[in-house]
Coordinates of C-alpha atoms and ligand atoms in Angstrom, one line a residue:
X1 CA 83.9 70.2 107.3
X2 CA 83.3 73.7 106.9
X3 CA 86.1 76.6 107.7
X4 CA 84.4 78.5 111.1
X5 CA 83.5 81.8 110.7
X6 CA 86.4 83.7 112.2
X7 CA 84.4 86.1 114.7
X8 CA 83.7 82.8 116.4
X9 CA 86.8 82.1 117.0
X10 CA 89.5 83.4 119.9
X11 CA 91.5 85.8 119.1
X12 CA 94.4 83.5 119.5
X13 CA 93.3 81.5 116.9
X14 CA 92.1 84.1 114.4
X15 CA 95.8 85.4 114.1
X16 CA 96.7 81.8 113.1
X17 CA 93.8 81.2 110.7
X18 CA 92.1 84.1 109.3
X19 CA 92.4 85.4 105.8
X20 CA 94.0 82.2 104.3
X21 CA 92.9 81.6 100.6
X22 CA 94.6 78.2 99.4
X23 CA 95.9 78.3 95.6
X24 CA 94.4 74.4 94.1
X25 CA 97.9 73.4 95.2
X26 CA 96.6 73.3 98.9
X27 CA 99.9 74.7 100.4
X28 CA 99.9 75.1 104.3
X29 CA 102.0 78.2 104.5
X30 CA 100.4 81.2 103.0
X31 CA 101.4 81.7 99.3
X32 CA 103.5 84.4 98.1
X33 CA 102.0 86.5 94.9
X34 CA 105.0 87.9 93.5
X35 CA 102.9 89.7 90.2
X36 CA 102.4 93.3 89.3
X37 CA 99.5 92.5 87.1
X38 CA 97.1 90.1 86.4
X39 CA 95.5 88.7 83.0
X40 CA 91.9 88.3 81.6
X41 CA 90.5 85.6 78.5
X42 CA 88.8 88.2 77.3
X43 CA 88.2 91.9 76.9
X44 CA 85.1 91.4 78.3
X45 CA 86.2 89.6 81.3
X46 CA 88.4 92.9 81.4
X47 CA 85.6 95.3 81.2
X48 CA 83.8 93.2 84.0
X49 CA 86.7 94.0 86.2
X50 CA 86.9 97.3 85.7
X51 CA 83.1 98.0 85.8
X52 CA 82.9 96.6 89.3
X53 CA 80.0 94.0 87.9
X54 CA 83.0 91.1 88.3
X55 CA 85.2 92.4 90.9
X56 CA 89.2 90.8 91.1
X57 CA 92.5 91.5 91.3
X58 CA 93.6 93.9 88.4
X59 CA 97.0 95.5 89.4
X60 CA 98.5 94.7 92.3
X61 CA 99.2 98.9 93.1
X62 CA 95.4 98.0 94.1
X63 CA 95.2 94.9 95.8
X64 CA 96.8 91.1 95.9
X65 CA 95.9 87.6 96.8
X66 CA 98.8 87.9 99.6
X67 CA 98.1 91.4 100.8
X68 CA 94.4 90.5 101.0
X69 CA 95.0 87.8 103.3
X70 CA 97.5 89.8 105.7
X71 CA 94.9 92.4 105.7
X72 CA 91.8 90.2 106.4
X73 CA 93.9 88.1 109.3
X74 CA 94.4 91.3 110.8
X75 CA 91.2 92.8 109.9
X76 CA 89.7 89.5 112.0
X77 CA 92.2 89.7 114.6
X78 CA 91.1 93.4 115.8
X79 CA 87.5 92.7 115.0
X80 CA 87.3 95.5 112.2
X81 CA 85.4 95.6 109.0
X82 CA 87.9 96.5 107.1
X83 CA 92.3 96.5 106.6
X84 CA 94.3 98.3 104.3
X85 CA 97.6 97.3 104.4
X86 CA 100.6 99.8 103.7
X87 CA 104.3 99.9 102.8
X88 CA 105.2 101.1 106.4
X89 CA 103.4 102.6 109.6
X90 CA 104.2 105.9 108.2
X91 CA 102.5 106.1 105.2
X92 CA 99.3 104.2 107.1
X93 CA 99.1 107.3 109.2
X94 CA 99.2 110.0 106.1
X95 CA 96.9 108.0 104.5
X96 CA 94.8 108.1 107.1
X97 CA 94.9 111.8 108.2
X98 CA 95.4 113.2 104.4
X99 CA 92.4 111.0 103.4
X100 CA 90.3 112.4 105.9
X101 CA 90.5 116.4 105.7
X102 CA 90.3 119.2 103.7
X103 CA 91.4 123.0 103.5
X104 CA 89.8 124.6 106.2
X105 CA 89.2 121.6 108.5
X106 CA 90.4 121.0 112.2
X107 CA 92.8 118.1 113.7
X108 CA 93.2 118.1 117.7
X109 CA 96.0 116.3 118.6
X110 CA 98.2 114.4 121.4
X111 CA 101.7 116.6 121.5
X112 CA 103.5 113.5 122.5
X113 CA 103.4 111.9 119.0
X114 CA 105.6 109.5 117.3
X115 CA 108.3 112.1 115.9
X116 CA 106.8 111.9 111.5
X117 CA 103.6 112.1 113.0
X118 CA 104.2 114.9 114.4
X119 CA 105.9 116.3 111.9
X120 CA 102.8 116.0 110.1
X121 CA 100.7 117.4 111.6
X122 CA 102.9 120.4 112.5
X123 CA 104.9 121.0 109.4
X124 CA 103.5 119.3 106.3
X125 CA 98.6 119.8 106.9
X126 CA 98.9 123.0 107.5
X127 CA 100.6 124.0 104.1
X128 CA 97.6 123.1 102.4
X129 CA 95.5 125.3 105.4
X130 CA 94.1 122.9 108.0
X131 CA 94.6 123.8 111.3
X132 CA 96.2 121.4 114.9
X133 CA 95.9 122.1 118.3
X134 CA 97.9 120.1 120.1
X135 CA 97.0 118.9 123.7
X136 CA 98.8 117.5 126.6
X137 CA 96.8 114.5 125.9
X138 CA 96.9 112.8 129.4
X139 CA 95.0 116.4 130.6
X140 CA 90.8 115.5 129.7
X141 CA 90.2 119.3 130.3
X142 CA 92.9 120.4 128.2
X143 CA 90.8 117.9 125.2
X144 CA 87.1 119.8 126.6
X145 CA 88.4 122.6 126.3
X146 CA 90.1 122.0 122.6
X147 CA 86.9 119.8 121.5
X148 CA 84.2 122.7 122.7
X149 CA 84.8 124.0 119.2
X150 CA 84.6 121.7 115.9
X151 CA 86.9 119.5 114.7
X152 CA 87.2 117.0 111.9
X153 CA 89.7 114.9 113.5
X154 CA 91.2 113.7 116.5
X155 CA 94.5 112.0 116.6
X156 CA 96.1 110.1 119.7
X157 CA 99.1 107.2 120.7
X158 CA 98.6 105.4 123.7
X159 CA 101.3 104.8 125.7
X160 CA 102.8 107.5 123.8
X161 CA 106.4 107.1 122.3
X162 CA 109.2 107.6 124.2
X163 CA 107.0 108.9 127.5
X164 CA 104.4 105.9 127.8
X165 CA 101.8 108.6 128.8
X166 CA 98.7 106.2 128.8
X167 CA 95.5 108.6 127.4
X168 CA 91.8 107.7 128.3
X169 CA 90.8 106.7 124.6
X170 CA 86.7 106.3 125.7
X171 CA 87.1 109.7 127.1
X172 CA 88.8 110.9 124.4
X173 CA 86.5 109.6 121.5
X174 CA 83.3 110.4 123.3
X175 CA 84.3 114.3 123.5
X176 CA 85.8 114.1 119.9
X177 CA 83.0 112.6 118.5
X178 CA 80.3 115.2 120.0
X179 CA 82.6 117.7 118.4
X180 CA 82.0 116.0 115.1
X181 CA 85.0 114.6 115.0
X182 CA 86.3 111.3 113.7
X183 CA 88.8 109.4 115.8
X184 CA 92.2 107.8 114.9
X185 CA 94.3 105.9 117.4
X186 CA 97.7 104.7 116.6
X187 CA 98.0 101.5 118.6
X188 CA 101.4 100.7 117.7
X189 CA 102.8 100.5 121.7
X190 CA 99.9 98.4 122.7
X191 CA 99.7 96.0 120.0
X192 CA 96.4 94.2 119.0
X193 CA 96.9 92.3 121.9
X194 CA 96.6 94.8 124.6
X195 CA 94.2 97.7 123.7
X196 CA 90.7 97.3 121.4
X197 CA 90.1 100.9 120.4
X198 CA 87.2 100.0 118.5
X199 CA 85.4 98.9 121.8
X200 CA 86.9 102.3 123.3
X201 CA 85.3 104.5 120.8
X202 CA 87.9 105.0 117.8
X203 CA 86.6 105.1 114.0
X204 CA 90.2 104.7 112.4
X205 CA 93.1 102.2 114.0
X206 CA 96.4 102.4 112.6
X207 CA 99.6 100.4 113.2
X208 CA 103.1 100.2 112.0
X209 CA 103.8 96.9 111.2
X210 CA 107.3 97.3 111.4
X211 CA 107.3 96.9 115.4
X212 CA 105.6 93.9 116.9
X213 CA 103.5 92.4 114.3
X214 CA 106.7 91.4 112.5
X215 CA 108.3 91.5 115.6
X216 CA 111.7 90.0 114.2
X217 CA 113.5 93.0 112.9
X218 CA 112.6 91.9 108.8
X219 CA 110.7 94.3 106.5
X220 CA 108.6 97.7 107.0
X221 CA 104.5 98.1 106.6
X222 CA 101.6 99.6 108.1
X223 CA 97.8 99.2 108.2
X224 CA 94.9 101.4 108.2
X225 CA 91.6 99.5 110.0
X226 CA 87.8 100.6 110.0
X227 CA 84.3 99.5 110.7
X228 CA 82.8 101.7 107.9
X229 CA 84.2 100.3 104.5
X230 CA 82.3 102.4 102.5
X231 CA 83.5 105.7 104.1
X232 CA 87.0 104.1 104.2
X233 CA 86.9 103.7 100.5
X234 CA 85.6 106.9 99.9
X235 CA 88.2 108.6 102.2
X236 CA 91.7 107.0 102.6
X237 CA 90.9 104.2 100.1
X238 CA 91.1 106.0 97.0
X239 CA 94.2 108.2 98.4
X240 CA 95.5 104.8 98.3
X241 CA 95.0 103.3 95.7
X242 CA 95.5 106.6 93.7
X243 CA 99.2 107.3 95.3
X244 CA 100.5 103.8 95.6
X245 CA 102.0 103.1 99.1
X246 CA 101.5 99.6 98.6
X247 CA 102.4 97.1 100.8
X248 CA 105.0 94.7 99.2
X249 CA 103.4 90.5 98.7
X250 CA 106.5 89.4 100.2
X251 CA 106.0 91.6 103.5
X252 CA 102.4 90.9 103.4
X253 CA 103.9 86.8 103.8
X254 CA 106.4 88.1 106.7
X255 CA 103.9 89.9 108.6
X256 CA 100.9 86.9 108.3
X257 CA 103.6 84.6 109.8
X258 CA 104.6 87.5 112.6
X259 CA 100.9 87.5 113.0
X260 CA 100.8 83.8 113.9
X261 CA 103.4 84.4 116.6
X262 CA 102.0 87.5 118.0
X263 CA 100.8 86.9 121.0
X264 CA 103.5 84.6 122.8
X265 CA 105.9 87.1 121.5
X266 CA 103.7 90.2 122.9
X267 CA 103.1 87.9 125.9
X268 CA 106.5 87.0 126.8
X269 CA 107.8 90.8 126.2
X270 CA 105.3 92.0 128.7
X271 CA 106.5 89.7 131.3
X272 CA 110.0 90.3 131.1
X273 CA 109.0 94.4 130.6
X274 CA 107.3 94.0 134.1
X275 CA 110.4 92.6 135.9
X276 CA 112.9 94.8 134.1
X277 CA 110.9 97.7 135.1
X278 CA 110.9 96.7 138.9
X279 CA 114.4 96.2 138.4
X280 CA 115.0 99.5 136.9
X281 CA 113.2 101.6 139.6
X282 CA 115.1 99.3 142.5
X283 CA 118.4 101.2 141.3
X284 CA 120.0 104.0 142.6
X285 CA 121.0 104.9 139.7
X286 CA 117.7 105.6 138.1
X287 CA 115.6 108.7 138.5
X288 CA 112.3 107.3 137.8
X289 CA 111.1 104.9 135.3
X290 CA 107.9 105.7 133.2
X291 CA 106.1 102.0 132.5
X292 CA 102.6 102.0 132.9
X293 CA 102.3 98.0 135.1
X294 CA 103.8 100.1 138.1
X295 CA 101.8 101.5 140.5
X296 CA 103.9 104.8 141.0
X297 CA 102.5 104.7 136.7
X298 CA 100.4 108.3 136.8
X299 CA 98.1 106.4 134.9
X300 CA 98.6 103.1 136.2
X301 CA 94.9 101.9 136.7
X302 CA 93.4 103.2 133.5
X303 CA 96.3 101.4 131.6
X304 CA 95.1 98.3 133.4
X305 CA 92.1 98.9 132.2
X306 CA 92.5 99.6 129.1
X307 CA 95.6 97.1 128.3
X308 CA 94.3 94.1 129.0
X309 CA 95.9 94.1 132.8
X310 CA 99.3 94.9 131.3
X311 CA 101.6 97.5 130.8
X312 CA 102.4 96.7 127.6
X313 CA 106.4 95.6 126.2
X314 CA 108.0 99.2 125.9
X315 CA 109.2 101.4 128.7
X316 CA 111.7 104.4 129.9
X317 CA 113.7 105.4 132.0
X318 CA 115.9 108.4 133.5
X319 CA 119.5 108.5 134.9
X320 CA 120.4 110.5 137.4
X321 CA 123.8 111.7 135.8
X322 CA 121.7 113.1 132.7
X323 CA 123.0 112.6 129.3
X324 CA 126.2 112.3 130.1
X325 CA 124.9 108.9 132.6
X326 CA 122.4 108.0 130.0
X327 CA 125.2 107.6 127.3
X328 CA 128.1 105.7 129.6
X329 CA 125.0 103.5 130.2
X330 CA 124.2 102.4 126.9
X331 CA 128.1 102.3 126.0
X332 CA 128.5 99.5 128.6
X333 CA 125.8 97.5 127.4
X334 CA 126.7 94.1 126.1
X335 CA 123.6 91.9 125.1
X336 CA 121.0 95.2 124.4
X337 CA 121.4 97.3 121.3
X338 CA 121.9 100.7 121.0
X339 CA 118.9 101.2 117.9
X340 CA 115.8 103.4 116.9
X341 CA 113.6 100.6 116.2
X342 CA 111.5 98.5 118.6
X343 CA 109.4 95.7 118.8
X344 CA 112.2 93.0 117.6
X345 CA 112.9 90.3 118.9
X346 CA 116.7 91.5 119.9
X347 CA 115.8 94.1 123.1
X348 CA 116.9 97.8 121.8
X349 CA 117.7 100.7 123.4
X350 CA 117.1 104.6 122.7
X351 CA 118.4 107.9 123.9
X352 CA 115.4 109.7 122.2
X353 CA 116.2 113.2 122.8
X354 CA 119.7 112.9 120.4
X355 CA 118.0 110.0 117.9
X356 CA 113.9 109.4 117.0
X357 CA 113.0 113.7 118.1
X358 CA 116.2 114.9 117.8
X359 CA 114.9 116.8 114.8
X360 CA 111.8 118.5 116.6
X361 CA 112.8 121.5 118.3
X362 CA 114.6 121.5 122.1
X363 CA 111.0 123.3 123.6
X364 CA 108.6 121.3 121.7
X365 CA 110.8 118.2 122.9
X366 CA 110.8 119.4 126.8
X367 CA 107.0 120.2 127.0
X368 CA 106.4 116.1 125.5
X369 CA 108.7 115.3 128.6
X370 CA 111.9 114.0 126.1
X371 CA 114.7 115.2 128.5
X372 CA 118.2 114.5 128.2
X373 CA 118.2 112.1 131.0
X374 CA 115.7 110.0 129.3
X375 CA 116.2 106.4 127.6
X376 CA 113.8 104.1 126.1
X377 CA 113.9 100.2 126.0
X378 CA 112.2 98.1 123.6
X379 CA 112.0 94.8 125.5
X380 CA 112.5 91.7 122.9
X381 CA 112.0 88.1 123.6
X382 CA 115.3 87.1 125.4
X383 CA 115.6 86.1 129.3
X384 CA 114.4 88.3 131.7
X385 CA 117.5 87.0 134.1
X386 CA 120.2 88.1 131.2
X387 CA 118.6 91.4 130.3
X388 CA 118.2 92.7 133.8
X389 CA 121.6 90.9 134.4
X390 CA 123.2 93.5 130.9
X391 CA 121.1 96.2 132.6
X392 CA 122.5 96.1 136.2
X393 CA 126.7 95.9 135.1
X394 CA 126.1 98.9 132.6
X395 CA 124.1 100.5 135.4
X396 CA 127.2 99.7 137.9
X397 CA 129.4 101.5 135.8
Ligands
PLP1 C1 107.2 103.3 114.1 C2 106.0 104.0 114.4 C3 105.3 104.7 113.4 C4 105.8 104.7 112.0 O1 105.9 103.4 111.4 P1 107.0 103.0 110.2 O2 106.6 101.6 109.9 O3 108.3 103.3 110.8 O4 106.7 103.9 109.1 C5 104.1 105.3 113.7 N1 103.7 105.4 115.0 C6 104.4 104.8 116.0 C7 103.9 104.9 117.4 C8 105.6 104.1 115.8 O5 106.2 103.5 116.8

């Protein structure tokens, strides 16, 4: 029998079986590649590597047998041409944008970014004298009206973190790209399973890892996927392999096997985000609750468009009583944790405004709609009936 080609395959089954290279020891499980370097019978079997005419692993700074297969499972899973893995989501997204622009050059931006992305675009590019305007990135005139002038880049996050603002990403990429500008989408919130921003228009898609393709609360890492793996190498590629954010072989092993679980997990986290959200805005208590699979959503039909019918496994909510509420709240939870992260398994909960932006300042924080009264939930894979039960006697006080 021969192995199928993988873009024949569901998707379901491409994040169970794409990428695997069996060792001659035929293992099941993927095999861990714990080596920094790698050795060659001969100096000329050396030069061979090095002049590209026998291409193979060489130093693992570069590239891995276990790596390789995390990033072609994934690579196969969002139907791109081409994965670069990364220590974490973070160094995925400089990658990306450093890789892509020079002195002089234009980014137009989301505001409401994850908080080190913005503080990447705000603080760090333009030391080294690129320009970002930043757009209220739900607003299409507000991107015509920053894309009627060139730009290199375009960088968005839909939903957006903590405000699940869901942005038109077709919309988006067709204005960016008659601009001149490339597109990057960081899909983190909707998960390969949700959102294809390839099919929407995007040139670059990055994740973090860390959230739900691991999914269990283990180990960091990011990716960086394209359709052009020539321009990739030329771009972010060699930032890469140059400046050595290098995904770890033994995170590369966790996230192929969060991979494999993926989609029941994202599946089932949905679900139980759709009835904790209907519970949420049946309180009293609750001043309105921003997830995009209710219809009150601002953006509840494109998001069903464009996330595959659902509103995805995050969402937030206010309190009435402010902080102050928001905080007694949380105390009083029993089950849910109070944490930054998201996308585990355990169901964690957020007061962004004090923790994930309390470094960005009070007014930039206020125009992205991170108010005081504002928490976010990261919905893991326990009951529905015992979160919303946790929810309801910290909500009763
Ligand atoms: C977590 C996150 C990142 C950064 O990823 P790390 O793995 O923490 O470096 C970037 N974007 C979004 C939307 C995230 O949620």
């Amino acid at each position: 029998m021969t192995t199928p080609d993988p873009e024949t395959l569901d998707l379901s089954t491409r994040l169970i079986r794409a990428g695997q290279v069996r060792s001659p020891h035929k293992e099941t499980a993927e095999a861990i590649y714990m080596n920094s370097g790698y050795v060659y019978d001969s100096a000329e079997e050396a030069e061979a590597a090095f002049d590209g005419s026998a291409p193979r692993f060489v130093y693992s700074r570069v590239g891995s047998p276990t790596v390789k297969m995390f990033e072609d499972r994934l690579a196969a899973a969002e139907g791109a041409r081409i994965c670069h893995a990364t220590a974490s989501g973070m160094a995925a997204v400089q990658a990306a944008l450093t890789g892509l622009v020079k002195a002089g050059d234009r980014i137009v931006s989301g505001r409401a970014l994850f908080t080190s992305c913005r503080w990447i675009l705000s603080d760090f590019l333009p030391r080294f004298g690129v320009t970002v305007e930043f757009v209220d990135a739900v607003d299409l005139s507000a991107w015509e009206a920053a894309l009627a002038r060139p730009a290199t880049l375009v960088l968005l996050e839909s939903p957006t973190n903590p405000t699940m603002e869901v942005i038109d990403i077709a919309a988006v990429a067709a204005l960016a790209h008659a601009a001149g500008a490339k597109v990057v989408v960081d899909n983190v919130f909707a998960t390969p399973l949700l959102q294809h921003p390839f099919e929407l228009g995007a040139d670059l898609v990055v994740y973090s890892a860390t959230k739900h393709i691991d999914g269990q609360g283990r180990c960091l890492g990011g990716a960086i996927l394209c359709n052009d793996p020539e321009w990739a190498e030329q771009t972010y590629g060699v930032f890469l392999r140059h400046t050595g954010p290098t995904l770890s072989p033994f995170n590369a092993w966790t996230l192929l096997k969060g991979l494999e679980t993926l989609e029941l997990r994202v599946e089932r986290a949905c679900a139980t985000a759709q009835a904790v959200a209907e519970f949420l805005d049946s309180r009293p208590e609750v001043a309105r609750v921003l997830y995009p699979g209710l219809k009150s959503h601002p953006q509840h039909a494109l998001a069903m468009r464009q996330m595959n019918g659902s509103g995805g496994p995050m969402l937030s909510f206010a309190l009435k009583g402010g902080k102050a509420a928001a905080f007694a709240m949380m105390n009083r939870l029993g089950l849910i944790d109070i944490s930054n992260n998201l996308g585990d398994a355990k169901s964690l909960i957020a007061h962004p405004c004090t923790s994930t932006h309390q470094s960005r300042p009070e007014a930039e924080r206020l125009e992205c709609g991170i108010t005081p009264d504002l928490v976010r939930l990261s919905i893991g894979l326990e009951s529905a009936k015992d979160l919303i039960a946790d929810l309801g006697q910290a909500l009763d006080g």
